[in-house]
XYZ file of C-alpha atoms in Angstrom:
480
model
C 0.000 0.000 0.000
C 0.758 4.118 -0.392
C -0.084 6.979 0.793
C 1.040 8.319 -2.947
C -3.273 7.668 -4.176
C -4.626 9.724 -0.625
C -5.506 13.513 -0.849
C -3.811 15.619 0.967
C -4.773 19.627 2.804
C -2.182 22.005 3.110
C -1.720 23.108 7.005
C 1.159 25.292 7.339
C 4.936 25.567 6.341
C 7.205 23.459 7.291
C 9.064 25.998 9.645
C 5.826 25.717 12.046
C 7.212 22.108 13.171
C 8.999 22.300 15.810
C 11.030 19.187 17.346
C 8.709 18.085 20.758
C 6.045 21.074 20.173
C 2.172 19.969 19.397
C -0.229 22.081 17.954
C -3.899 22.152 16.642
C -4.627 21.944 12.944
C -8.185 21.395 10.927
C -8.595 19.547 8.101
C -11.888 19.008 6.838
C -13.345 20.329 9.496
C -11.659 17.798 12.387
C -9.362 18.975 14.681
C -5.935 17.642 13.997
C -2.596 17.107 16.552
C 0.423 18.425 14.535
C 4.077 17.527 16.232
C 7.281 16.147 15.043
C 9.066 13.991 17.104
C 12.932 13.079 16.303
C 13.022 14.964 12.850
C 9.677 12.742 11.915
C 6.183 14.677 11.172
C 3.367 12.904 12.736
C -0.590 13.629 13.020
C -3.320 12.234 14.746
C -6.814 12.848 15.891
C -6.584 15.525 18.889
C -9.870 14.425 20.337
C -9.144 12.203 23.721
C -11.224 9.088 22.897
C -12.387 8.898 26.370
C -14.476 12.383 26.963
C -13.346 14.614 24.102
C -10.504 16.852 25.377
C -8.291 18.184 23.265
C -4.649 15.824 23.288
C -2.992 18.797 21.696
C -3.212 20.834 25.210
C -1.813 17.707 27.190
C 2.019 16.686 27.242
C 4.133 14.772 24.847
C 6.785 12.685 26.560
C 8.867 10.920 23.581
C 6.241 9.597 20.970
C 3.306 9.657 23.823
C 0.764 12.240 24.106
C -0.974 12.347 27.658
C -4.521 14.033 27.642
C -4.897 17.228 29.677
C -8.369 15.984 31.233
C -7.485 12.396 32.972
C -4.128 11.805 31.258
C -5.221 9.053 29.226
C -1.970 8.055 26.975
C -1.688 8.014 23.480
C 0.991 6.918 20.511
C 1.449 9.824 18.116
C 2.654 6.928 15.282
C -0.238 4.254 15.859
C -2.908 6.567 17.418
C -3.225 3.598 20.210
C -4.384 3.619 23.526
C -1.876 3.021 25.312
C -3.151 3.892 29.248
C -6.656 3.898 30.522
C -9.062 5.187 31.505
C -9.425 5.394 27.297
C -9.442 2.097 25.526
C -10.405 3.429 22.124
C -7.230 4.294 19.605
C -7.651 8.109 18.081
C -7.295 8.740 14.057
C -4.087 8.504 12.293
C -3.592 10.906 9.184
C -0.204 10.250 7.123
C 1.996 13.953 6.223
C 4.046 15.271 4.160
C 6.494 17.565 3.612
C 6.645 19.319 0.310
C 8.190 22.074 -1.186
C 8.244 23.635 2.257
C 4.986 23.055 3.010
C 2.857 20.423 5.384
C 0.480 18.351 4.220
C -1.774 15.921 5.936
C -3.966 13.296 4.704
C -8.233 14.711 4.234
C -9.304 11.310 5.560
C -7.515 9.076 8.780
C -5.456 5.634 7.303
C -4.337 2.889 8.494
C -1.051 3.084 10.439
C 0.406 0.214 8.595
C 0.063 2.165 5.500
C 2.985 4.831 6.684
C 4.757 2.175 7.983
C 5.329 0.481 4.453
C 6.253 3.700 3.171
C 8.986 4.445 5.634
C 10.158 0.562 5.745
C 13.162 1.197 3.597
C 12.989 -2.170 1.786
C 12.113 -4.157 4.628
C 9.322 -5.871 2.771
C 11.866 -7.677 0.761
C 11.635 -10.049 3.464
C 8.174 -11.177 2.387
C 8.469 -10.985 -1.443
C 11.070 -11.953 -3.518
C 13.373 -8.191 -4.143
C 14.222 -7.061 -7.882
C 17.758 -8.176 -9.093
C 20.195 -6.411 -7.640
C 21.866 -3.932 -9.964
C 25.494 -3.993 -10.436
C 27.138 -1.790 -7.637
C 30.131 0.532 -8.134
C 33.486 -0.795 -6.219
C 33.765 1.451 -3.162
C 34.700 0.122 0.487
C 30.844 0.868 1.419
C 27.563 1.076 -0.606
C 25.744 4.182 -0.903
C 22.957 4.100 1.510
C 20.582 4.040 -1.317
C 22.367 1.183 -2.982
C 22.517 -1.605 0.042
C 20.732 -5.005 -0.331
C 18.695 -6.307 2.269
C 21.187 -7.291 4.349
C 22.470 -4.100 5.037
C 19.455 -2.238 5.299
C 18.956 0.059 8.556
C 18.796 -1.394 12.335
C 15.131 -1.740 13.339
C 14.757 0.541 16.057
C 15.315 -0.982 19.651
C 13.327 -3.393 21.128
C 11.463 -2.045 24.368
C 14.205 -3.897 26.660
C 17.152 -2.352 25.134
C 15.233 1.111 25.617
C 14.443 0.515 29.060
C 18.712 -0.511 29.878
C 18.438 -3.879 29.627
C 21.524 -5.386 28.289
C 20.974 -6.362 24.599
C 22.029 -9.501 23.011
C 25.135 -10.048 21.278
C 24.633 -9.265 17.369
C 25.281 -11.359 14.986
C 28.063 -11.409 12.698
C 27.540 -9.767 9.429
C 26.882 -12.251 6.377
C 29.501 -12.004 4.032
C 29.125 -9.708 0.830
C 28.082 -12.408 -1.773
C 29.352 -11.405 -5.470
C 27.872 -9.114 -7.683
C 27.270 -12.111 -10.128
C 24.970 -14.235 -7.042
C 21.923 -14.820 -7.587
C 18.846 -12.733 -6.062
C 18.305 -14.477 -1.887
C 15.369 -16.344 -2.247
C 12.312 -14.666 -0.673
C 11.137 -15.668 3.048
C 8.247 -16.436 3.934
C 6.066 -14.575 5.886
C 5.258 -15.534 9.475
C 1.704 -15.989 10.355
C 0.820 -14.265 13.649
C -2.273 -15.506 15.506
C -4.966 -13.230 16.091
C -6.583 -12.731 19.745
C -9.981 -14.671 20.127
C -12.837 -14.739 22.330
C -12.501 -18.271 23.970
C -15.464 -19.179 24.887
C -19.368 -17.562 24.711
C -19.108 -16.094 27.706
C -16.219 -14.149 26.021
C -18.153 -13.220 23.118
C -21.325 -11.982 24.505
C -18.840 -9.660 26.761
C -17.037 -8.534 23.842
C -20.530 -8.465 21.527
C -21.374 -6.007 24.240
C -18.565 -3.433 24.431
C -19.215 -3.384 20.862
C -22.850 -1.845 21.221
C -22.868 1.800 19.554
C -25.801 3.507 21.519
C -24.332 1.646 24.669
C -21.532 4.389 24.440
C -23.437 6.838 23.321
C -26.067 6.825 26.333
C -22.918 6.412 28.426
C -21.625 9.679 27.067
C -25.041 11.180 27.916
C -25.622 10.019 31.698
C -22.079 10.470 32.681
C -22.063 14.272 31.343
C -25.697 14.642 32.961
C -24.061 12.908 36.449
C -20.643 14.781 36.334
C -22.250 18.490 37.962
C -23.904 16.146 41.034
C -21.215 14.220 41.496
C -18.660 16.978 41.683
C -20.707 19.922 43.458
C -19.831 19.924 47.948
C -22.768 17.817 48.566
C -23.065 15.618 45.875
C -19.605 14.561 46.684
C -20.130 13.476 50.102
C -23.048 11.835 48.683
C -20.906 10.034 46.233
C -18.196 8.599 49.096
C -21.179 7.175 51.279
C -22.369 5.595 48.326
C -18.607 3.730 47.007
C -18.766 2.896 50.877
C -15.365 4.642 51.975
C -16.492 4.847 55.358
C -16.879 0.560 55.247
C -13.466 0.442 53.432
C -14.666 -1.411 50.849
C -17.460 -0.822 48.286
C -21.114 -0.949 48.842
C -22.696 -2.145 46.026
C -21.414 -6.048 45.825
C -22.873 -6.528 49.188
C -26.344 -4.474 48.831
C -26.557 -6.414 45.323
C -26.994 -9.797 46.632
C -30.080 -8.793 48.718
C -32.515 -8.525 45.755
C -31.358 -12.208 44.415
C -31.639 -13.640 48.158
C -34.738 -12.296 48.646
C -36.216 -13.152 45.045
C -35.499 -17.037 45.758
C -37.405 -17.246 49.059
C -40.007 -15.826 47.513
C -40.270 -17.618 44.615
C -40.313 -21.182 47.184
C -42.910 -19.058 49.692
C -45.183 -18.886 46.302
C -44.772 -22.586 45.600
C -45.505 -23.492 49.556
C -48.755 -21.595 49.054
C -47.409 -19.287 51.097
C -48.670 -15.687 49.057
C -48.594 -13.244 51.520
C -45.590 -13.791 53.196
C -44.126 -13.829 49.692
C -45.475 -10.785 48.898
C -44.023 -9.357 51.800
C -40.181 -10.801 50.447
C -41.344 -9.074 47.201
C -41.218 -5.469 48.780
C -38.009 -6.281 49.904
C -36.610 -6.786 47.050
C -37.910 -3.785 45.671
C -36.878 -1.857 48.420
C -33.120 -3.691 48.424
C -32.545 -3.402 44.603
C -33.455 0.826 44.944
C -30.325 0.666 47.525
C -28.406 -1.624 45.422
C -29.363 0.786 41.653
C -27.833 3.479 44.101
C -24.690 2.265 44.597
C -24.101 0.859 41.012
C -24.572 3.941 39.383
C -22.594 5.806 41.576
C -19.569 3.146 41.173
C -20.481 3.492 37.420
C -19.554 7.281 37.292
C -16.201 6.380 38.117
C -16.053 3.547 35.333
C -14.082 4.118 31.797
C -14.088 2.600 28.549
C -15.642 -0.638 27.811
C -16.433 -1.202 31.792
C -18.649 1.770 31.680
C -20.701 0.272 28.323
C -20.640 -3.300 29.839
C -21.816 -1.688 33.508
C -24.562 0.287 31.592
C -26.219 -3.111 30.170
C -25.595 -4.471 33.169
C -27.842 -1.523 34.971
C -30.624 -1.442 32.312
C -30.812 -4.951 32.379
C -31.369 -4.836 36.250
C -33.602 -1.877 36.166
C -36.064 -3.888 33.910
C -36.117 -6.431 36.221
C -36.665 -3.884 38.924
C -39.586 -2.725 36.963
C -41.241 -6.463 36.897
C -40.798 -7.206 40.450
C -42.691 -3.757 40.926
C -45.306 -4.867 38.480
C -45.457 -8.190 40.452
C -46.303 -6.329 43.600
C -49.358 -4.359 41.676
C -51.101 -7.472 40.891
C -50.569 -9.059 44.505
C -52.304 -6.067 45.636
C -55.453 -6.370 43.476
C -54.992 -10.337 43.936
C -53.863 -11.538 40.793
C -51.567 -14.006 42.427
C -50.641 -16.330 39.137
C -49.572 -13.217 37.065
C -48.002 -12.159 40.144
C -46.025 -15.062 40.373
C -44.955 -15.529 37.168
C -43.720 -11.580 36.544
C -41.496 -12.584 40.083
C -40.115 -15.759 38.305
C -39.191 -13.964 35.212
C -37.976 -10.575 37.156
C -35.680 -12.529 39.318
C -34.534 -14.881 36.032
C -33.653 -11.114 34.012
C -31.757 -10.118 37.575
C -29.797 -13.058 37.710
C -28.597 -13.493 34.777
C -27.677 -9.800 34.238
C -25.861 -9.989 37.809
C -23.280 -12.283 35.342
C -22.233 -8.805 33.707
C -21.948 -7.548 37.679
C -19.662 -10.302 38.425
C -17.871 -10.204 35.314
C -16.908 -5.966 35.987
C -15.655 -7.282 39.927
C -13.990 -10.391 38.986
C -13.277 -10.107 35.299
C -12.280 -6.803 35.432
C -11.309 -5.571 38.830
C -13.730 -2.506 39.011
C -13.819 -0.883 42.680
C -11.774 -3.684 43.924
C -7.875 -2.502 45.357
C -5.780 -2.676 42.781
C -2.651 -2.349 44.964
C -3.301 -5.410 47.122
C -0.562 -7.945 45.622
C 2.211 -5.457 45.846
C 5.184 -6.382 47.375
C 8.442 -5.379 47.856
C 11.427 -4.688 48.017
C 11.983 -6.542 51.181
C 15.566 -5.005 51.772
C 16.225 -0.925 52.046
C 16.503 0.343 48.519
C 18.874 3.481 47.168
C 15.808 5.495 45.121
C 16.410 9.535 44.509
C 18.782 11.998 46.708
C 17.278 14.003 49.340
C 18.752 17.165 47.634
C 16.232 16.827 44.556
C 13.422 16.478 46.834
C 11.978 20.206 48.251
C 9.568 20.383 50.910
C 6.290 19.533 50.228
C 7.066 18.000 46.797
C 6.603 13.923 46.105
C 8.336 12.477 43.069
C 7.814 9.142 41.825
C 10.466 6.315 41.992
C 10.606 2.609 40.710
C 11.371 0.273 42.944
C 12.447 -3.611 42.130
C 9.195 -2.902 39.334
C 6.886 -1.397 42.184
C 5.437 2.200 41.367
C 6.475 4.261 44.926
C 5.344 7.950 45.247
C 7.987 9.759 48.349
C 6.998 12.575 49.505
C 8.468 15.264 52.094
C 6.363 17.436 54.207
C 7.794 19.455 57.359
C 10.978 17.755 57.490
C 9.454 13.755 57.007
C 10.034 11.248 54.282
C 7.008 9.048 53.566
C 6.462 6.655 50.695
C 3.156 5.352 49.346
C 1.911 3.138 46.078
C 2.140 5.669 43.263
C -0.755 3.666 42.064
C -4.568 4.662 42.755
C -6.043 1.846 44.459
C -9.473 2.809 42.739
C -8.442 2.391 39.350
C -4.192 2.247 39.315
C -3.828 5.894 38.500
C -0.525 7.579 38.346
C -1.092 9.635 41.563
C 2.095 11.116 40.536
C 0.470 12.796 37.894
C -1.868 14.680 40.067
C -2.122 17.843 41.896
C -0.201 17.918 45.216
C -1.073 20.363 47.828
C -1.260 20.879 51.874
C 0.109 17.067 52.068
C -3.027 15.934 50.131
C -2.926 14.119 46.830
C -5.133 14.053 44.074
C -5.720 11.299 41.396
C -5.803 12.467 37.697
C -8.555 10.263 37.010
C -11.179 9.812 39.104
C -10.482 12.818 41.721
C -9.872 10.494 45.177
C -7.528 12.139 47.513
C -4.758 10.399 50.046
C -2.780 11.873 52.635
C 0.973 11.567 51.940
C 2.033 11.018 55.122
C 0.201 7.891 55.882
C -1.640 6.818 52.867
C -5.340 7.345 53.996
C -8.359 7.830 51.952
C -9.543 11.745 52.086
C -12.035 11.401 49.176
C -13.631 8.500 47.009
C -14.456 6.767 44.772
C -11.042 4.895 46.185
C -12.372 2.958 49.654
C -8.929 1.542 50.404
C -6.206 3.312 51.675
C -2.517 3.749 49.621
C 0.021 0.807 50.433
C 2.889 2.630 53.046
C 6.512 1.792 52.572
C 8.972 2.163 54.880
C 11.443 5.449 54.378
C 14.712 6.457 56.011
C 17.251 8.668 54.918
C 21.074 7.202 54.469
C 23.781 8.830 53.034
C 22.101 11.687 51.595
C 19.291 9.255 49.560
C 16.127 8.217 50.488
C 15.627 4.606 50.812
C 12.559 2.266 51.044
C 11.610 -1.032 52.269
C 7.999 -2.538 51.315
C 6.006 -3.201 54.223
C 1.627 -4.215 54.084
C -0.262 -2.034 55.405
C-alpha cells in the first residue's frame, strides 16, 4: 500500500514544526494534533477518545501524548491507547512535507500504510526483491544502494530502551558477489490473532461493541458529572462507594434482591402468598439501595467497563420494573400473574448480575488494585534528598513497584504511586497541603500515611517504609 493515491490539505509551512512542540490543525473540518518527534512529522486525531478533550493541550513525553483531562496516553505513530481510563485508539492521518509546506492526509489511514512507506525495503523479506543492480566498487555502498542485508537497524526493542543489556549481534553475512543470484524470498510468518474463547467471552465482547451503549454512556455520565462533583453531591458520592466501610457498597447491597427473590419464589410454591409478597417489597426496596450504589460506582467507570456496567444496569432496572409490576397485581390479587412476573424478574436479575460479576472479577472494578504489591523486602537506594523540596513527592521505581515519596515538614514518607481505585498515576496529580489528588477519578490520600480523604477509592494507599542514608532516600515494602 501508499499513501502516494490519498488527498492531501495544506496546514502550514514546514518551519511551524517544531522538534517536541504539538499544535492544533483542521482539516476538513476535524481537529488535527500536529508535532514532530525526532526529525519525523506525525498527526493524529486531537480528540481524547475517552471524553473529548483536546490531546494537543496535554504533554508529549517521547512519541506519547498524555490528555490534559485524565491523562489518558496516546501513541502519536499508531494513534493507540496506550493507558486507561481510554481504551479506544484516536485517528491517524499520514503527512508530508513538500516544497516547504505540510500536508496531511483529508481522511484518517491505516497506520500500517505509513509504515510500508517508511520501511526502507524491509518488505523484501516477504516478497522476492528485484535483481540487484550492479554496484560501483567502493569500500561501502551508498545508503541508497545496500541489499537487504544491510538495510537500517530496526529501532530498539522495548528492553534495550528501558537498559536492559541487549544480546550479542550477529556477525555480518559475508558480501556475496555481484554475479549471485537474487536471496530467495522468506516467507512470511503468520501471527495468531486474539480470540474470544469461549461464549461467555463473546457476549462480553458483543457487548462493548454496542454503539448507543456508548453513546447513552456519554449522555448520563455528562448529565451525572455536575452532582457528582458539586460539595454535597460529593459526600453523597463517598457514602455511596462505601469509603467509610473500606470497601465498596454495592457487591454486598446487590446480593439482597437475588436472596430475597429465591425465598419468595419457594414461599409462592408453599402456598405461602402473603408472606411472599411481603419478600417481594423487599426486594424492591433492596434493589433501589443496590441501583444506588451501582450507578454511583459506574460514574467512576471508563471505557468498555462503563458500556458493559450500563447493560448491566438497564438490564437490572427492567427487572426492577417487573418485580414492581409483580407487587401491583398481589395487591389487586392476581396471584398467578403475580407469580410468574417474580419468576421472570428474578430470572432477568440473575442473569444480568453475570455482567456484575464479570466488571468485579473479570475486570477488577472498585476492587484494590494495589493489594498484591510487594516489595522490596531489603532498604533500597531510590532519589537523593537534595532533589526532593519540601512539600514535593516524586515518583520512583522500585524492584518494578510504582512508589510515590513525599516530604512534608521535614518527614520522608512513601506510598503506592498507584490509585487503588483504578491504578492511576497519583504522581500525575495535583499535590497540595500534604493531600494528593488522582488524575482520574479525583480520590484524595494523605501523603504522610496513605489514607483515603475522598472516594471513589475505599482503600487506603500501600505505606513503605522510608529512612534517609547517606544523603538518599531509601525504602523497604512493608503491608499495610
Amino acid at each position: 500500500m501508499s499513501t502516494e493515491s490519498l488527498q492531501f490539505v495544506e496546514v502550514g509551512s514546514e518551519g511551524d514544526l517544531e522538534e517536541g512542540a504539538m499544535r492544533a490543525v483542521q482539516v476538513e473540518g476535524k481537529r488535527v494534533l500536529l508535532t514532530m518527534v525526532e526529525g519525523k512529522p506525525y498527526a493524529i486525531g486531537a480528540i481524547c477518545t475517552h471524553e473529548r478533550a483536546n490531546l494537543d493541550e496535554g504533554t508529549l513525553m517521547g512519541h506519547e501524548v498524555y490528555c490534559p483531562l485524565h491523562f489518558s496516553c496516546f501513541d502519536v505513530r499508531t494513534g493507540e491507547a496506550l493507558a486507561p481510563p481510554a481504551d479506544r485508539s484516536t485517528s491517524v492521518h499520514a503527512v508530508k512535507l513538500e516544497d516547504g509546506k505540510v500536508l496531511v492526509s483529508a481522511a484518517p489511514v491505516d497506520p500500517e500504510i505509513i509504515d510500508d512507506d517508511d520501511d526502507d525495503g524491509a518488505e523484501a523479506t516477504v516478497a522476492a526483491p528485484p535483481a540487484p543492480e550492479p554496484e560501483p566498487a567502493s569500500p561501502e555502498p551508498a545508503a541508497g544502494e545496500r541489499g537487504p542485508e544491510a538495510a537500517p537497524a530496526p529501532e530498539s526493542p522495548p528492553a534495550e530502551r528501558d537498559g536492559a543489556v541487549p544480546a550479542a549481534p550477529e556477525p555480518a553475512a559475508e558480501e556475496a558477489p555481484a554475479s549471485a543470484p537474487a536471496p530467495a524470498a522468506v516467507p512470511a510468518v503468520a501471527v495468531a490473532a486474539p480470540t474470544e474463547t469461549n461464549v461467555h467471552h463473546k457476549l462480553i465482547a458483543r457487548i462493548e461493541g454496542i454503539e448507543w451503549l456508548e453513546t447513552g454512556s456519554e449522555w448520563l455520565g455528562t448529565t451525572l458529572r455536575p452532582i457528582r462533583e458539586s460539595r454535597v453531591g460529593g459526600r453523597l458520592f463517598d457514602l455511596l462507594h462505601g469509603r467509610i466501610m473500606g470497601h465498596a457498597l454495592h457487591p454486598a447491597l446487590s446480593d439482597l434482591p437475588i436472596g430475597l427473590g429465591a425465598g419468595a419464589i419457594l414461599l409462592d410454591l408453599a402456598g405461602e402468598h402473603d408472606a411472599a409478597g411481603i419478600m417481594g417489597a423487599g426486594i424492591v426496596v433492596s434493589s433501589v439501595a443496590a441501583a444506588t450504589t451501582g450507578v454511583a460506582d459506574w460514574t467512576v467507570s471508563d471505557g468498555r467497563d462503563r458500556r458493559v456496567g450500563l447493560m448491566h444496569g438497564i438490564l437490572q432496572t427492567v427487572g426492577l420494573g417487573m418485580q414492581v409490576g409483580s407487587l401491583a397485581l398481589r395487591w389487586k390479587g392476581a396471584t398467578v400473574p403475580a407469580e410468574v412476573l417474580l419468576i421472570g424478574g428474578f430470572g432477568l436479575a440473575a442473569g444480568s448480575a453475570y455482567l456484575g460479576g464479570h466488571l468485579v472479577l473479570g475486570r477488577g472494578v472498585m476492587v484494590d488494585h494495589t493489594a498484591w504489591t510487594t516489595g522490596p523486602r531489603r532498604w533500597t537506594r531510590t532519589l537523593s534528598l537534595d532533589d526532593l523540596a519540601d512539600g514535593d513527592a516524586k515518583a520512583v521505581e522500585v524492584e518494578g513497584r510504582r512508589v510515590l515519596i513525599s516530604r512534608l515538614d521535614g518527614s520522608i514518607s512513601a506510598i503506592e504511586n498507584a490509585c487503588t481505585h483504578a491504578g492511576g498515576p497519583l504522581s500525575m496529580g495535583k499535590v497540595e497541603n500534604g493531600i494528593v489528588h488522582c488524575p482520574w477519578h479525583g480520590s484524595c490520600f494523605r501523603l504522610r500515611d496513605g489514607a483515603v480523604i475522598r472516594g471513589p477509592a475505599a482503600h487506603p494507599q500501600p505505606m513503605l517504609e522510608a529512612r534517609v542514608r547517606g544523603g538518599h532516600v531509601e525504602v523497604r515494602g512493608r503491608r499495610r
